[in-house]
PDB file of N, CA and C in Angstrom:
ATOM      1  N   UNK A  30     -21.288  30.032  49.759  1.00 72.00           N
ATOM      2  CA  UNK A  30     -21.027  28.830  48.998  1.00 72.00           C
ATOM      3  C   UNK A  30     -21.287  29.112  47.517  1.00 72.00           C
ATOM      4  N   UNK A  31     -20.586  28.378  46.630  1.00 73.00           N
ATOM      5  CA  UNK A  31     -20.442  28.792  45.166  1.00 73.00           C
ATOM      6  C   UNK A  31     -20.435  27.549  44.597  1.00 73.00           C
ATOM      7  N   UNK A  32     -21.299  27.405  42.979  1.00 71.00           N
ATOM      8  CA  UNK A  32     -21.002  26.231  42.664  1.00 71.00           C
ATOM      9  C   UNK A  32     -20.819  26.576  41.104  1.00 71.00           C
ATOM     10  N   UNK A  33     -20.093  25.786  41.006  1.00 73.00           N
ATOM     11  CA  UNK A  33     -19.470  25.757  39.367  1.00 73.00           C
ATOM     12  C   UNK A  33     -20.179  25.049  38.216  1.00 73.00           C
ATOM     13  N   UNK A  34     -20.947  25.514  37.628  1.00 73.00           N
ATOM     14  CA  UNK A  34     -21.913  24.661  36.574  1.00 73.00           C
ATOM     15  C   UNK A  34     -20.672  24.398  35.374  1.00 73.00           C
ATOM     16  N   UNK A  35     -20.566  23.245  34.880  1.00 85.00           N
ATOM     17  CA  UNK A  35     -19.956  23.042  33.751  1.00 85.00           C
ATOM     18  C   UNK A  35     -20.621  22.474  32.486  1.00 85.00           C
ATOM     19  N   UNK A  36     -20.426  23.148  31.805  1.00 93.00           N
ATOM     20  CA  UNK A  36     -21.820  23.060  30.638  1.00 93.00           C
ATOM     21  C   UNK A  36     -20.902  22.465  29.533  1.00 93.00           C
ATOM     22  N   UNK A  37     -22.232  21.199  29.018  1.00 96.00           N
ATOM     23  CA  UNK A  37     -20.742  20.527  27.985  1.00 96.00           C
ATOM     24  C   UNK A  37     -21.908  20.265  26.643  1.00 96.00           C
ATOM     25  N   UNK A  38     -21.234  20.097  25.529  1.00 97.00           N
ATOM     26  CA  UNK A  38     -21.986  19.300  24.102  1.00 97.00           C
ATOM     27  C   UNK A  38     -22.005  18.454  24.462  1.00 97.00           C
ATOM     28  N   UNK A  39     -23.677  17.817  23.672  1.00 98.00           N
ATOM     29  CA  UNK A  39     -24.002  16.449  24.428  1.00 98.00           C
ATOM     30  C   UNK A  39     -22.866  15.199  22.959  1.00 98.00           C
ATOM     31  N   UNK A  40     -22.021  14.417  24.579  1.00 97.00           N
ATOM     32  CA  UNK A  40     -21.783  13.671  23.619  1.00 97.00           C
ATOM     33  C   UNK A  40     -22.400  12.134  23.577  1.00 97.00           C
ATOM     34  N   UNK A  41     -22.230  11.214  22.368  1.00 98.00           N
ATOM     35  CA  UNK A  41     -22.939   9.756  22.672  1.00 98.00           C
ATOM     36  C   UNK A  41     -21.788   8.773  22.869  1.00 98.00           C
ATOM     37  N   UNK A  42     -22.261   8.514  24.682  1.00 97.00           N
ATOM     38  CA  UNK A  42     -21.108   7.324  25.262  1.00 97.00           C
ATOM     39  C   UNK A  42     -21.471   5.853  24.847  1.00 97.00           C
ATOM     40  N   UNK A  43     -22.864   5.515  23.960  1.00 97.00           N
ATOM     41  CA  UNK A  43     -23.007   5.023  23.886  1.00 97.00           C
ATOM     42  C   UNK A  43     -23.992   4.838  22.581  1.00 97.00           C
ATOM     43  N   UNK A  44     -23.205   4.687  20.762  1.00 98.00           N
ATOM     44  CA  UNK A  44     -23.876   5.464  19.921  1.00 98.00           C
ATOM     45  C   UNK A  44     -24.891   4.124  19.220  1.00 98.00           C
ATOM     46  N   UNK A  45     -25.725   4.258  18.621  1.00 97.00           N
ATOM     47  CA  UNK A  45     -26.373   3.252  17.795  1.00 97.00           C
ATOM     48  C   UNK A  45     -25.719   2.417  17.235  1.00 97.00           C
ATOM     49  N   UNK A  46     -25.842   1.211  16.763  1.00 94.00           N
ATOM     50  CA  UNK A  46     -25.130   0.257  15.857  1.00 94.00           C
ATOM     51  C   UNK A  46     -25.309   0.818  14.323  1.00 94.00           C
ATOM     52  N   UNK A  47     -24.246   0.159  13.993  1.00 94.00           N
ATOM     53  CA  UNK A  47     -24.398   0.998  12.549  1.00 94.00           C
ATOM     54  C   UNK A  47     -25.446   0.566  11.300  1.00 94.00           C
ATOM     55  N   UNK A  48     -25.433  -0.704  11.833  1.00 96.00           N
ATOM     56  CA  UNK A  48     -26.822  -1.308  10.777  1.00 96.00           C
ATOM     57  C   UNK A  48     -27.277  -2.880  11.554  1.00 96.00           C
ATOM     58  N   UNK A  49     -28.588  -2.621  11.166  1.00 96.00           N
ATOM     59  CA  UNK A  49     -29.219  -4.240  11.767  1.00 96.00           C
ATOM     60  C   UNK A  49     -29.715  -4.282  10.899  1.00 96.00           C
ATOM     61  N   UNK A  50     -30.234  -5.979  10.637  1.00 97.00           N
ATOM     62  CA  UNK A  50     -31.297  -6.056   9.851  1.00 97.00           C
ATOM     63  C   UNK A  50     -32.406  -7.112  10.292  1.00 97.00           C
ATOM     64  N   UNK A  51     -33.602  -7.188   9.727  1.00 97.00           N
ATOM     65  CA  UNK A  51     -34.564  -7.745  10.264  1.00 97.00           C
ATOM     66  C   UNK A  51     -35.876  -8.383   9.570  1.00 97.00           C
ATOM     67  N   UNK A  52     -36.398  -9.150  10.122  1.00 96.00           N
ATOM     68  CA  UNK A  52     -37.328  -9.684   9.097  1.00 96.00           C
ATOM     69  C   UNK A  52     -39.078  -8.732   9.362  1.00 96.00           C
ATOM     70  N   UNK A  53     -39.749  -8.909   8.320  1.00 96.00           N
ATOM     71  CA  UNK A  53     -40.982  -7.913   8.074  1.00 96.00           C
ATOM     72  C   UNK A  53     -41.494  -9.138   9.321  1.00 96.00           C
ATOM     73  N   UNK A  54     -42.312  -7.369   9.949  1.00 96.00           N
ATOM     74  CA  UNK A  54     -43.637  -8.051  10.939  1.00 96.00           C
ATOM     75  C   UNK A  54     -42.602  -8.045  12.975  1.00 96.00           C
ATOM     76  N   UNK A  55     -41.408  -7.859  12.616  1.00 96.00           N
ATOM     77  CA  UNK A  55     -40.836  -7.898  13.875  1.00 96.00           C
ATOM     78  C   UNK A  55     -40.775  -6.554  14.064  1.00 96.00           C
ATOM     79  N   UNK A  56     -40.220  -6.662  15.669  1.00 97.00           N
ATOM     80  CA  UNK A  56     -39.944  -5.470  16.429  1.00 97.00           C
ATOM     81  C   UNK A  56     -38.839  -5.258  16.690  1.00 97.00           C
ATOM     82  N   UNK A  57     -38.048  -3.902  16.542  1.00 97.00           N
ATOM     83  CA  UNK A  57     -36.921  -3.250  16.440  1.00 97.00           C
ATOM     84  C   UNK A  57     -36.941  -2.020  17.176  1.00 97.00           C
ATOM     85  N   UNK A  58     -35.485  -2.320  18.417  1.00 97.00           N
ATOM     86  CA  UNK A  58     -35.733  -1.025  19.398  1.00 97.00           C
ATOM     87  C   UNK A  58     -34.118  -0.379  19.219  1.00 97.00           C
ATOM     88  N   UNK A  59     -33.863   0.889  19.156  1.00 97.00           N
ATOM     89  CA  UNK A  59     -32.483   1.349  18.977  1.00 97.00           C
ATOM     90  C   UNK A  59     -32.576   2.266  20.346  1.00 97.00           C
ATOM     91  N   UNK A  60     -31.626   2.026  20.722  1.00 96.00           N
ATOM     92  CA  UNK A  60     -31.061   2.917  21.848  1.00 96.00           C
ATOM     93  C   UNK A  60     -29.335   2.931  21.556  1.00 96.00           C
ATOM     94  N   UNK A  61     -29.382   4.354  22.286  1.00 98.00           N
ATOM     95  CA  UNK A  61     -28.286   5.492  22.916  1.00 98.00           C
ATOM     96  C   UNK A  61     -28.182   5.733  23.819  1.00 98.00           C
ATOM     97  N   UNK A  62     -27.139   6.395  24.452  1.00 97.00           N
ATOM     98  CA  UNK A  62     -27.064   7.388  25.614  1.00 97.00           C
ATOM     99  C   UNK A  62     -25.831   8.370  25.562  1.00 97.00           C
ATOM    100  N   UNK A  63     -26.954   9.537  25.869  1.00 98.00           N
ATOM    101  CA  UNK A  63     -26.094  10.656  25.804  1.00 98.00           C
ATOM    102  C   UNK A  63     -25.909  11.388  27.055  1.00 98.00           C
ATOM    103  N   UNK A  64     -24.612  11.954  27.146  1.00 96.00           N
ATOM    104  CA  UNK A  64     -24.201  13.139  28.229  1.00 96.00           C
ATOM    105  C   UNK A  64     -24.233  14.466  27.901  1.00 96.00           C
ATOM    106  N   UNK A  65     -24.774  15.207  28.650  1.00 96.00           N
ATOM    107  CA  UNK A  65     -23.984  16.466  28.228  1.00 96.00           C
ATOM    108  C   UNK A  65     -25.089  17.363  29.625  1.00 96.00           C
ATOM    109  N   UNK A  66     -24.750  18.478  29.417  1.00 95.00           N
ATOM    110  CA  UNK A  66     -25.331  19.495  30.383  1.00 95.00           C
ATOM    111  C   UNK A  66     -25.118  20.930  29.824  1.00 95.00           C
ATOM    112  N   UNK A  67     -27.090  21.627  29.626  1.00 94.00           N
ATOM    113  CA  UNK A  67     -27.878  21.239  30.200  1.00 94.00           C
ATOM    114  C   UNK A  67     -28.500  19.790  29.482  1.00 94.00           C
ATOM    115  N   UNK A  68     -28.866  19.289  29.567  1.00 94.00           N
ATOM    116  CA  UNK A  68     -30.379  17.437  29.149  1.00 94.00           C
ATOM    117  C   UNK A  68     -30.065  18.344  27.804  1.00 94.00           C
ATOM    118  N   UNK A  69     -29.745  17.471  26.730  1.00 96.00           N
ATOM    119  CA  UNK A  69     -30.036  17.973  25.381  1.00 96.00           C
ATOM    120  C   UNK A  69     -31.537  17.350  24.780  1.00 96.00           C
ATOM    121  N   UNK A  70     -31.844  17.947  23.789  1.00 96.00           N
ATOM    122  CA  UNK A  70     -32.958  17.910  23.030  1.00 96.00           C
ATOM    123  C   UNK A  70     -32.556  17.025  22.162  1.00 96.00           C
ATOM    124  N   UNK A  71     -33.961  15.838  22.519  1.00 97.00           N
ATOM    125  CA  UNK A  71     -33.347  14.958  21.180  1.00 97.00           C
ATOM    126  C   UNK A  71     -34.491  14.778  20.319  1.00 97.00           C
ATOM    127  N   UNK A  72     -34.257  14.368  18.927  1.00 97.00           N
ATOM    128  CA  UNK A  72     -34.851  14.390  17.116  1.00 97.00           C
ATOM    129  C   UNK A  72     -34.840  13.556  16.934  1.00 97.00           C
ATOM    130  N   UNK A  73     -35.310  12.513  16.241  1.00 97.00           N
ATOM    131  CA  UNK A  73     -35.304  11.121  15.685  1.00 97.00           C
ATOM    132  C   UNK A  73     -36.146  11.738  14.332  1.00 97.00           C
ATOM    133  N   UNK A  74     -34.980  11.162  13.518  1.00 98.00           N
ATOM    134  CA  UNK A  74     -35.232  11.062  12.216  1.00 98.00           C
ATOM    135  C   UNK A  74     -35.099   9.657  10.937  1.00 98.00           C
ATOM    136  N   UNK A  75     -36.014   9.629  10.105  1.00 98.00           N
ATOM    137  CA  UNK A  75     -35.808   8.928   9.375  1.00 98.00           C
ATOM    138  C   UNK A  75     -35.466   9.103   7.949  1.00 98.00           C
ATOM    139  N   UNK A  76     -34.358   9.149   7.112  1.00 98.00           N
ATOM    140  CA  UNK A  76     -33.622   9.844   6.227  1.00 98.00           C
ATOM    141  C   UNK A  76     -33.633  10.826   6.162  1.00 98.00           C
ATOM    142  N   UNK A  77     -33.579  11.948   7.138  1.00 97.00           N
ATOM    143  CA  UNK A  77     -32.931  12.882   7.134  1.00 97.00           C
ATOM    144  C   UNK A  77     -34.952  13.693   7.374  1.00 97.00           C
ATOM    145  N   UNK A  78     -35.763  13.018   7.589  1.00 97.00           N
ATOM    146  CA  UNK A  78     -36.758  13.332   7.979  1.00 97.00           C
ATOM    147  C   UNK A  78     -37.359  13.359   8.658  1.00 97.00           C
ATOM    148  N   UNK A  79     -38.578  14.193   9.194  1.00 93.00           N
ATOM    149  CA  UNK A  79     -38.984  13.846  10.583  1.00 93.00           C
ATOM    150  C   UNK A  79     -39.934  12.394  10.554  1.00 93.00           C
ATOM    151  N   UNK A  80     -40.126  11.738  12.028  1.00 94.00           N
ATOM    152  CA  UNK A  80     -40.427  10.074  12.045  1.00 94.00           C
ATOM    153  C   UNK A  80     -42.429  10.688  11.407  1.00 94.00           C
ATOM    154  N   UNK A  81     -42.379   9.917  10.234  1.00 88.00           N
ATOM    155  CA  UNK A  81     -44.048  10.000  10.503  1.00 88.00           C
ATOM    156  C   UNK A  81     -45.277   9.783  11.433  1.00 88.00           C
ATOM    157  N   UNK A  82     -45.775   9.946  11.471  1.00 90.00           N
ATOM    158  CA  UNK A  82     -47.369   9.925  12.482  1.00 90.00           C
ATOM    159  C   UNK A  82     -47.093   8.936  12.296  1.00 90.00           C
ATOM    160  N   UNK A  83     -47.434   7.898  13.428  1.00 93.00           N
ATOM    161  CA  UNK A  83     -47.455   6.107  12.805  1.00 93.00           C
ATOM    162  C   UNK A  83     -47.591   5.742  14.726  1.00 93.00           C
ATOM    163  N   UNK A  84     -48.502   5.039  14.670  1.00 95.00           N
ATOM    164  CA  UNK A  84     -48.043   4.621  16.239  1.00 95.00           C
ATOM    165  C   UNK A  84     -47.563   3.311  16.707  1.00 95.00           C
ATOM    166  N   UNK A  85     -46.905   2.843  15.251  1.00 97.00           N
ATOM    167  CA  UNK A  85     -45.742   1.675  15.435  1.00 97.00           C
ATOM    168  C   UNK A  85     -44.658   2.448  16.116  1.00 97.00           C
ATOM    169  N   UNK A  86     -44.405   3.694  16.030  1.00 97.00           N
ATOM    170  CA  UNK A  86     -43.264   4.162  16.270  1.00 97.00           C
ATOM    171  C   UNK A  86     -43.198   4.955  17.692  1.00 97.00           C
ATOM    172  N   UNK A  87     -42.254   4.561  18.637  1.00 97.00           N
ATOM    173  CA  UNK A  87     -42.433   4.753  19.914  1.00 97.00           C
ATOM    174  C   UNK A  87     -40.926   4.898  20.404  1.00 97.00           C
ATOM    175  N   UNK A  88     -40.809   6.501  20.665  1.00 96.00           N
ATOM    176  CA  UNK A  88     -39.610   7.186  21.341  1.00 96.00           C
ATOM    177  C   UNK A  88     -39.247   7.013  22.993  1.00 96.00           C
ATOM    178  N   UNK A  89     -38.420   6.630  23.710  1.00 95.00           N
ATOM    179  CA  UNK A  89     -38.913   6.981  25.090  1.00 95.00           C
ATOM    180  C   UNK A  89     -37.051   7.305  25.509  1.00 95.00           C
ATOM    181  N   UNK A  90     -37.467   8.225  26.450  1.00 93.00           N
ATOM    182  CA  UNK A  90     -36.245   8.778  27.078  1.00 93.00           C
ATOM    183  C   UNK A  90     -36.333   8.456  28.611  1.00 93.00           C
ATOM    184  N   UNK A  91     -34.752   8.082  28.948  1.00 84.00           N
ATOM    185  CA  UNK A  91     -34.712   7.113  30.638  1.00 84.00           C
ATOM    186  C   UNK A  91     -33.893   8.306  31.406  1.00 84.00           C
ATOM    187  N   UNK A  92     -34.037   9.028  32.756  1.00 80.00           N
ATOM    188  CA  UNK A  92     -33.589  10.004  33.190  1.00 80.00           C
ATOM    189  C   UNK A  92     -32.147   9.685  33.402  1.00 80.00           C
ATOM    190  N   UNK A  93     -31.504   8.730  33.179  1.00 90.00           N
ATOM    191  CA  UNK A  93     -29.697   8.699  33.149  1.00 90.00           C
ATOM    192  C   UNK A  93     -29.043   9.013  31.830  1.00 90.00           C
ATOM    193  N   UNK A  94     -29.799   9.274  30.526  1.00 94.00           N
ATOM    194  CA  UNK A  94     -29.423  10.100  29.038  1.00 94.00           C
ATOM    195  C   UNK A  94     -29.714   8.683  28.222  1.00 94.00           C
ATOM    196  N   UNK A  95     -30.303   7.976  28.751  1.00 97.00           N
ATOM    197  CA  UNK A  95     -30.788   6.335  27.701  1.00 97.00           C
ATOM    198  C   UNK A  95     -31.860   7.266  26.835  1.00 97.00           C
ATOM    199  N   UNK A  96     -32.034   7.309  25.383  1.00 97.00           N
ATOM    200  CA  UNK A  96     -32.733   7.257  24.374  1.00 97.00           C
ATOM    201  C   UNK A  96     -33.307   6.008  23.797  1.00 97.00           C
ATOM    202  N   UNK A  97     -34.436   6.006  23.020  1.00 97.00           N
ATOM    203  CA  UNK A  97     -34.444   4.502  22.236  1.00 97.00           C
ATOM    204  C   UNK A  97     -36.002   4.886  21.526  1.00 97.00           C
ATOM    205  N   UNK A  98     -35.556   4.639  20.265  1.00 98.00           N
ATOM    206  CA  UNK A  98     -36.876   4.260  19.239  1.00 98.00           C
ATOM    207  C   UNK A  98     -37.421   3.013  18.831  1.00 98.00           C
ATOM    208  N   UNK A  99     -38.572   2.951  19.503  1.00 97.00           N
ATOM    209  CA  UNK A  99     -38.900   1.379  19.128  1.00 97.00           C
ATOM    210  C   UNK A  99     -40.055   1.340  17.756  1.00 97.00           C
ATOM    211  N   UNK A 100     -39.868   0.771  16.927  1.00 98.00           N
ATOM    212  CA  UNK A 100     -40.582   0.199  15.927  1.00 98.00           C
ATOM    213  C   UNK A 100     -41.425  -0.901  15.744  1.00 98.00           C
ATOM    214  N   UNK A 101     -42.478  -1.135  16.065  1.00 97.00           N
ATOM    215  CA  UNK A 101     -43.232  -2.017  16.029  1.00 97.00           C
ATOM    216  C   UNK A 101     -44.089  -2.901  14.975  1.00 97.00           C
ATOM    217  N   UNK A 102     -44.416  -4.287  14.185  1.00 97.00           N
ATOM    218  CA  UNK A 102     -44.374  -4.571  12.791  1.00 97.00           C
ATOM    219  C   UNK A 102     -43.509  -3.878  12.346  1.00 97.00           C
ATOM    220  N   UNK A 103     -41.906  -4.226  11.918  1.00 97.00           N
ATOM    221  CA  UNK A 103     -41.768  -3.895  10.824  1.00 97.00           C
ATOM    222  C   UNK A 103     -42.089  -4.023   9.722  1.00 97.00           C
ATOM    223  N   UNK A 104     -42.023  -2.894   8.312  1.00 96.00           N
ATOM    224  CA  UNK A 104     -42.893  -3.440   6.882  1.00 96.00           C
ATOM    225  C   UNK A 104     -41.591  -3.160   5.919  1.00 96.00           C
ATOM    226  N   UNK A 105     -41.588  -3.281   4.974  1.00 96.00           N
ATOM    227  CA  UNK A 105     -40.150  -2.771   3.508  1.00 96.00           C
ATOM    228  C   UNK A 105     -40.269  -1.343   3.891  1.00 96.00           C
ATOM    229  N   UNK A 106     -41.464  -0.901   4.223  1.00 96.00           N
ATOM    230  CA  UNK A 106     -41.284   1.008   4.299  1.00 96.00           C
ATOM    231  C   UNK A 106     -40.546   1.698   4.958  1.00 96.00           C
ATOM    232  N   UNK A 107     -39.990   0.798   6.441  1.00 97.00           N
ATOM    233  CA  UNK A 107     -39.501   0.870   7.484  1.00 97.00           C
ATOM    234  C   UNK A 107     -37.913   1.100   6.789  1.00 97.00           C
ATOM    235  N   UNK A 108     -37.650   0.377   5.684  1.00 97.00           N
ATOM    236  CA  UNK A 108     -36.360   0.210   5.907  1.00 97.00           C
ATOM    237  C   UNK A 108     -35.814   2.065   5.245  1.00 97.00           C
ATOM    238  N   UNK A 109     -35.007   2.151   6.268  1.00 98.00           N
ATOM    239  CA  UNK A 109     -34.065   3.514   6.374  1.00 98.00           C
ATOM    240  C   UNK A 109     -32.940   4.066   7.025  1.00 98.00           C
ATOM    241  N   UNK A 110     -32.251   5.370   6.712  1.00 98.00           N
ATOM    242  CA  UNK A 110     -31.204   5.324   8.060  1.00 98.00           C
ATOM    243  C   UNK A 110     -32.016   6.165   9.015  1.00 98.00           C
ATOM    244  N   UNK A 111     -32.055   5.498  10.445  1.00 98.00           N
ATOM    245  CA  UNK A 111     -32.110   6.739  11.380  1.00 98.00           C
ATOM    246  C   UNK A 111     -31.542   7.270  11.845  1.00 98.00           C
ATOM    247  N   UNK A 112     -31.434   8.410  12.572  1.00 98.00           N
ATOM    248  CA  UNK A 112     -30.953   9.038  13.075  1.00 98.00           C
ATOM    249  C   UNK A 112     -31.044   9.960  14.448  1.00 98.00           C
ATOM    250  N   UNK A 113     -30.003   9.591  15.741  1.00 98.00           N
ATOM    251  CA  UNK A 113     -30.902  10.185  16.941  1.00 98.00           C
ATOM    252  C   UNK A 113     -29.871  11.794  17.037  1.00 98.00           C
ATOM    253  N   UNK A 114     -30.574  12.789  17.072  1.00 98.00           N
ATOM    254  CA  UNK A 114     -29.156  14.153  17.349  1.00 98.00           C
ATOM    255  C   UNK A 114     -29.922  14.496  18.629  1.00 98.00           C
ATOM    256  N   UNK A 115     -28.572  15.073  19.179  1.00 98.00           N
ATOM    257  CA  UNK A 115     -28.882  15.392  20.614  1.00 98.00           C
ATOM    258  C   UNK A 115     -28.389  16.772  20.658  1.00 98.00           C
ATOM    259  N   UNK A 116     -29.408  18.039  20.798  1.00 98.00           N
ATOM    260  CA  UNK A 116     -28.602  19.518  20.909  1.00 98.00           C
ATOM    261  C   UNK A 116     -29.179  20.192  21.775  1.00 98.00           C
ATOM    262  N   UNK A 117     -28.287  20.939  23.010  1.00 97.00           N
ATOM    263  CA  UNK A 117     -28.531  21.560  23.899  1.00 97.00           C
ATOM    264  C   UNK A 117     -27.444  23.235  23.357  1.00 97.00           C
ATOM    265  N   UNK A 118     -27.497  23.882  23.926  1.00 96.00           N
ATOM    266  CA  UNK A 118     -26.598  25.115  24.224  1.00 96.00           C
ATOM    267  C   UNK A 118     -25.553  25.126  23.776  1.00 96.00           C
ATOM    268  N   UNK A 119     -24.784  24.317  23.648  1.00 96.00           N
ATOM    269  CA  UNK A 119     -23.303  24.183  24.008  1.00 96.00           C
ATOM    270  C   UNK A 119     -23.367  23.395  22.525  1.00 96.00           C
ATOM    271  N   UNK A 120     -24.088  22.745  21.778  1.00 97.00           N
ATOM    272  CA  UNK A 120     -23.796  22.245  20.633  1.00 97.00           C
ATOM    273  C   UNK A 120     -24.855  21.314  20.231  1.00 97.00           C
ATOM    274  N   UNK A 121     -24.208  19.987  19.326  1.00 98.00           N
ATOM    275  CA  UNK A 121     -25.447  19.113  18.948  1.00 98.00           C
ATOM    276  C   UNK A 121     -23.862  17.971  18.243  1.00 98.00           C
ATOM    277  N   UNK A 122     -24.836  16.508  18.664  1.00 98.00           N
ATOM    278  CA  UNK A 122     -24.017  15.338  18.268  1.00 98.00           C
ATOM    279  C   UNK A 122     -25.032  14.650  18.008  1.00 98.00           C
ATOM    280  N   UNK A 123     -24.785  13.523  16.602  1.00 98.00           N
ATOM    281  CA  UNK A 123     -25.792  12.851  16.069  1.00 98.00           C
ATOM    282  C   UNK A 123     -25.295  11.166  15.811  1.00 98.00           C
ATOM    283  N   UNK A 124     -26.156  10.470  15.900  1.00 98.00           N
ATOM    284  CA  UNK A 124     -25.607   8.665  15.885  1.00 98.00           C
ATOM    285  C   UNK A 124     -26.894   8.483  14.515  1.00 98.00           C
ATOM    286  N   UNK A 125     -26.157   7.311  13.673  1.00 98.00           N
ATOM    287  CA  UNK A 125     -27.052   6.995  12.563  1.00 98.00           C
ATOM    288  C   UNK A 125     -27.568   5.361  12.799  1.00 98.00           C
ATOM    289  N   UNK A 126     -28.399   4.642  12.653  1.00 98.00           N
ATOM    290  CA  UNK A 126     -27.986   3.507  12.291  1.00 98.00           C
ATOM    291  C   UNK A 126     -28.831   3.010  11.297  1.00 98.00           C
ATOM    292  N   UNK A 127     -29.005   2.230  10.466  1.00 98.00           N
ATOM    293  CA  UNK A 127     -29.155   1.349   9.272  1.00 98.00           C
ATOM    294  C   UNK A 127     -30.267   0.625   9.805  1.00 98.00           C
ATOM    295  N   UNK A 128     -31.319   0.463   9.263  1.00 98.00           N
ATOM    296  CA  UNK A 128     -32.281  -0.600   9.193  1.00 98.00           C
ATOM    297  C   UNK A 128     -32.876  -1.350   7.529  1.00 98.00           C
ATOM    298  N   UNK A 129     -32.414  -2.857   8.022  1.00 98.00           N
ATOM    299  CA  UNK A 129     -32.544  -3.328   6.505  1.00 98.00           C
ATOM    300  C   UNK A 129     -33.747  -4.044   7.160  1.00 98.00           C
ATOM    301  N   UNK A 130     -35.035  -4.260   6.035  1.00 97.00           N
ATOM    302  CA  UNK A 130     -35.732  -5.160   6.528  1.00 97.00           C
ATOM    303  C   UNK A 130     -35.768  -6.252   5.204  1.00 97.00           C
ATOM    304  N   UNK A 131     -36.156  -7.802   6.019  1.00 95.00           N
ATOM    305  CA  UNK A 131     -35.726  -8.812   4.962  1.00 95.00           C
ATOM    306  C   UNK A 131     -37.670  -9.195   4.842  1.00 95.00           C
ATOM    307  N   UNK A 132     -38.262  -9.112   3.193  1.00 85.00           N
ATOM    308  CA  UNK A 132     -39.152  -9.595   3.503  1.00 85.00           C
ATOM    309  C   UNK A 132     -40.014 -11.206   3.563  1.00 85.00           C
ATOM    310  N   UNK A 133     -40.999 -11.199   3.712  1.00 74.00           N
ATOM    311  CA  UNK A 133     -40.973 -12.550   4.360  1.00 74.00           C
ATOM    312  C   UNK A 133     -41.993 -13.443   2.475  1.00 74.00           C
ATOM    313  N   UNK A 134     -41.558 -14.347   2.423  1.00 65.00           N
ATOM    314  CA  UNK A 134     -41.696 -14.934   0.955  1.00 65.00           C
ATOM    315  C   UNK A 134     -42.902 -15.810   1.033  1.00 65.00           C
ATOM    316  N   UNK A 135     -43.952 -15.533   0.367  1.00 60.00           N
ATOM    317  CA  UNK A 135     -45.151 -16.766   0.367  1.00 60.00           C
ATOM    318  C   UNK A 135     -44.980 -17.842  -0.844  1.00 60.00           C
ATOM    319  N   UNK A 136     -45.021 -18.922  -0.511  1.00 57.00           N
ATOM    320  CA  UNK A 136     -44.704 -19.920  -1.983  1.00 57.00           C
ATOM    321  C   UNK A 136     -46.207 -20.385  -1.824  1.00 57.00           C
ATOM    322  N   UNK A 137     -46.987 -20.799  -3.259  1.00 57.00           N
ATOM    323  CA  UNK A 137     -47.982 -21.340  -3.380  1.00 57.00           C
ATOM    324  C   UNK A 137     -47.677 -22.837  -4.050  1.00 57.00           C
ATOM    325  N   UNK A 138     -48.422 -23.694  -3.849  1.00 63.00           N
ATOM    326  CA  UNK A 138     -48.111 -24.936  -4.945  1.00 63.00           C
ATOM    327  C   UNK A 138     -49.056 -25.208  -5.193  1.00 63.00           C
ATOM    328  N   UNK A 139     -49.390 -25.409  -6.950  1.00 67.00           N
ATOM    329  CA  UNK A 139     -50.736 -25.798  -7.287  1.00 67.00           C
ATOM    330  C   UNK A 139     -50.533 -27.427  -7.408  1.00 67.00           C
ATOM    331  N   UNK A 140     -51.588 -28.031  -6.955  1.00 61.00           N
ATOM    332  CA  UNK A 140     -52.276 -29.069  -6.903  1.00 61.00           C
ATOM    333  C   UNK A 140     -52.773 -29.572  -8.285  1.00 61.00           C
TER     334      UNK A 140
END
């Protein structure tokens, strides 16, 4: 018996939105899903950087190729493009999306 491995670039059947936006202090989760074979390696970046130490920030991968970065409080610092790339063997494919954050306004009135 013989079996035929077919090895592919991971592509995204299902890519990020291209921009959201959101108000400071909320939570923001981006997901993907990618195919390919072998499981590609995936990066999350934030402008073109790696995600800082922060443990608002929370990656998790679902064994059918679901990706998703969740952000927790958002703050103005937050706002950036991310970016998820997915590269195995055979290549590398990348989804961006936009995060605007709106911040939140204190009015005082003197008395």
């Amino acid at each position: 018996m013989y079996f035929i491995l077919y090895f592919s670039a991971p592509e995204f059947v299902r890519r990020l939105a291209q921009e959201i936006t959101v108000n400071e202090g909320a939570t923001v989760c981006f997901d993907c899903k990618v195919v390919a074979f072998p499981n590609p390696t995936i990066t999350w970046t934030k402008d073109g950087e790696t995600l800082p130490e922060d443990t608002r920030y929370l990656t998790e991968t679902v064994d059918n190729g679901e990706y998703a970065l969740k952000i927790s409080d958002v703050t103005k610092n937050d706002e950036a493009a991310y970016r998820c790339r997915a590269e195995n063997v055979e290549g590398s494919s990348s989804s961006t999306i936009y995060l605007a954050v709106k911040g939140i306004r204190f009015f005082s009135i003197r008395c």
